[in-house]
Tab-separated table of C-alpha atoms in Angstrom:
chain	number	residue	atom	x	y	z
A	296	UNK	CA	15.158	-69.115	-57.839
A	297	UNK	CA	15.830	-67.020	-54.763
A	298	UNK	CA	14.219	-64.000	-56.471
A	299	UNK	CA	11.099	-66.076	-56.988
A	300	UNK	CA	10.989	-66.951	-53.275
A	301	UNK	CA	11.394	-63.332	-52.231
A	302	UNK	CA	8.717	-62.127	-54.637
A	303	UNK	CA	6.228	-64.694	-53.301
A	304	UNK	CA	7.037	-63.611	-49.736
A	305	UNK	CA	6.393	-59.978	-50.683
A	306	UNK	CA	3.095	-60.942	-52.360
A	307	UNK	CA	2.068	-62.930	-49.298
A	308	UNK	CA	2.861	-60.048	-46.961
A	309	UNK	CA	0.915	-57.640	-49.150
A	310	UNK	CA	-2.115	-59.899	-49.376
A	311	UNK	CA	-1.985	-60.520	-45.632
A	312	UNK	CA	-1.943	-56.809	-44.797
A	313	UNK	CA	-5.207	-56.159	-46.645
A	314	UNK	CA	-7.378	-58.532	-44.514
A	315	UNK	CA	-5.798	-57.047	-41.392
A	316	UNK	CA	-6.881	-53.606	-42.602
A	317	UNK	CA	-10.422	-54.934	-43.114
A	318	UNK	CA	-10.422	-56.396	-39.588
A	319	UNK	CA	-9.139	-53.125	-38.151
A	320	UNK	CA	-11.879	-51.255	-39.976
A	321	UNK	CA	-14.416	-53.684	-38.511
A	322	UNK	CA	-13.123	-53.243	-34.970
A	323	UNK	CA	-12.745	-49.458	-35.111
A	324	UNK	CA	-15.613	-48.293	-37.317
A	325	UNK	CA	-18.011	-51.294	-37.179
A	326	UNK	CA	-17.896	-51.537	-40.969
A	327	UNK	CA	-18.881	-55.091	-42.006
A	328	UNK	CA	-16.288	-57.233	-43.699
A	329	UNK	CA	-16.536	-57.638	-47.457
A	330	UNK	CA	-16.741	-61.417	-47.169
A	331	UNK	CA	-15.680	-62.458	-50.656
A	332	UNK	CA	-12.772	-60.029	-50.628
A	333	UNK	CA	-11.673	-60.908	-47.096
A	334	UNK	CA	-11.535	-64.670	-47.601
A	335	UNK	CA	-10.098	-64.374	-51.102
A	336	UNK	CA	-7.248	-62.254	-49.766
A	337	UNK	CA	-6.573	-64.771	-46.998
A	338	UNK	CA	-6.460	-67.602	-49.529
A	339	UNK	CA	-4.077	-65.705	-51.813
A	340	UNK	CA	-1.832	-64.811	-48.852
A	341	UNK	CA	-1.581	-68.450	-47.755
A	342	UNK	CA	-0.963	-69.562	-51.335
A	343	UNK	CA	1.787	-66.952	-51.806
A	344	UNK	CA	3.584	-67.944	-48.618
A	345	UNK	CA	3.346	-71.609	-49.589
A	346	UNK	CA	4.583	-70.902	-53.121
A	347	UNK	CA	7.603	-69.124	-51.632
A	348	UNK	CA	8.682	-72.500	-50.255
A	349	UNK	CA	7.326	-74.692	-53.032
A	350	UNK	CA	8.780	-72.746	-55.979
A	351	UNK	CA	12.457	-73.430	-55.246
A	352	UNK	CA	12.005	-76.827	-53.575
A	353	UNK	CA	9.238	-78.600	-55.484
A	354	UNK	CA	11.383	-78.958	-58.598
A	355	UNK	CA	13.967	-80.965	-56.643
A	356	UNK	CA	11.559	-83.932	-56.431
A	357	UNK	CA	11.092	-86.428	-59.237
A	358	UNK	CA	7.790	-86.786	-61.104
A	359	UNK	CA	6.366	-89.625	-59.000
A	360	UNK	CA	7.139	-87.735	-55.794
A	361	UNK	CA	5.486	-84.593	-57.172
A	362	UNK	CA	2.362	-86.523	-58.096
A	363	UNK	CA	2.253	-88.203	-54.681
A	364	UNK	CA	2.746	-84.895	-52.851
A	365	UNK	CA	-0.027	-83.165	-54.773
A	366	UNK	CA	-2.393	-86.109	-54.317
A	367	UNK	CA	-1.723	-86.372	-50.582
A	368	UNK	CA	-2.063	-82.616	-50.067
A	369	UNK	CA	-5.441	-82.521	-51.821
A	370	UNK	CA	-6.642	-85.473	-49.740
A	371	UNK	CA	-5.423	-83.729	-46.578
A	372	UNK	CA	-7.279	-80.580	-47.637
A	373	UNK	CA	-10.508	-82.526	-48.073
A	374	UNK	CA	-10.057	-84.252	-44.702
A	375	UNK	CA	-9.624	-80.832	-43.080
A	376	UNK	CA	-12.720	-79.649	-44.953
A	377	UNK	CA	-14.813	-82.563	-43.698
A	378	UNK	CA	-13.662	-82.070	-40.113
A	379	UNK	CA	-14.386	-78.344	-40.266
A	380	UNK	CA	-17.769	-79.055	-41.869
A	381	UNK	CA	-18.683	-81.472	-39.094
A	382	UNK	CA	-17.744	-78.975	-36.401
A	383	UNK	CA	-19.145	-75.916	-38.194
A	384	UNK	CA	-22.476	-77.433	-39.124
A	385	UNK	CA	-22.896	-78.894	-35.639
A	386	UNK	CA	-22.223	-75.504	-34.060
A	387	UNK	CA	-24.591	-73.867	-36.527
A	388	UNK	CA	-27.322	-76.441	-35.829
A	389	UNK	CA	-26.961	-75.802	-32.101
A	390	UNK	CA	-27.276	-72.073	-32.884
A	391	UNK	CA	-23.903	-71.455	-31.281
A	392	UNK	CA	-22.549	-69.535	-34.276
A	393	UNK	CA	-24.299	-66.350	-35.277
A	394	UNK	CA	-23.201	-66.413	-38.904
A	395	UNK	CA	-24.994	-67.118	-42.151
A	396	UNK	CA	-24.619	-70.260	-44.214
A	397	UNK	CA	-22.913	-68.279	-46.988
A	398	UNK	CA	-20.296	-67.064	-44.500
A	399	UNK	CA	-19.755	-70.640	-43.301
A	400	UNK	CA	-19.316	-71.906	-46.876
A	401	UNK	CA	-16.657	-69.240	-47.488
A	402	UNK	CA	-14.869	-70.409	-44.344
A	403	UNK	CA	-15.021	-74.001	-45.610
A	404	UNK	CA	-13.515	-73.015	-48.973
A	405	UNK	CA	-10.744	-71.111	-47.188
A	406	UNK	CA	-10.008	-74.131	-44.992
A	407	UNK	CA	-9.908	-76.476	-48.000
A	408	UNK	CA	-7.475	-74.414	-50.057
A	409	UNK	CA	-5.285	-73.390	-47.121
A	410	UNK	CA	-5.007	-76.941	-45.786
A	411	UNK	CA	-4.117	-78.286	-49.222
A	412	UNK	CA	-1.331	-75.761	-49.775
A	413	UNK	CA	0.072	-75.956	-46.256
A	414	UNK	CA	0.105	-79.755	-46.397
A	415	UNK	CA	1.890	-79.574	-49.781
A	416	UNK	CA	4.638	-77.572	-48.079
A	417	UNK	CA	4.843	-80.096	-45.237
A	418	UNK	CA	4.941	-83.106	-47.572
A	419	UNK	CA	7.567	-81.458	-49.782
A	420	UNK	CA	9.725	-80.703	-46.750
A	421	UNK	CA	9.397	-84.283	-45.493
A	422	UNK	CA	10.220	-85.699	-48.904
A	423	UNK	CA	13.336	-83.528	-49.242
A	424	UNK	CA	14.510	-84.519	-45.753
A	425	UNK	CA	14.322	-88.212	-46.617
A	426	UNK	CA	16.382	-87.794	-49.807
């Protein structure tokens, strides 16, 4: 199982380096970000880092705990999505953000998936500490 954890950490580092390269290219050469690629890489990086913890530890929980952890993490992801939607749409309505609606929707999807996976790690850690 330790090999699985290390491989997910390597995948996460790789997929995190690519968005940093895109940001560096934006800052140095003023090349616009490829939005779908940028946010997809961020999502995969967060998922890989979360899987590096979840892969060895998630199997230690029983079936009811696994179901409860997944359910709570998805609910937490949607709560984070609704909060970010309230803030993002308010800032967009006030013309405070200079981004398009498509860009904002990609940010919302990134927030939803990242919050769900990060909360799954937190709930798994809490559940293992109580056992």
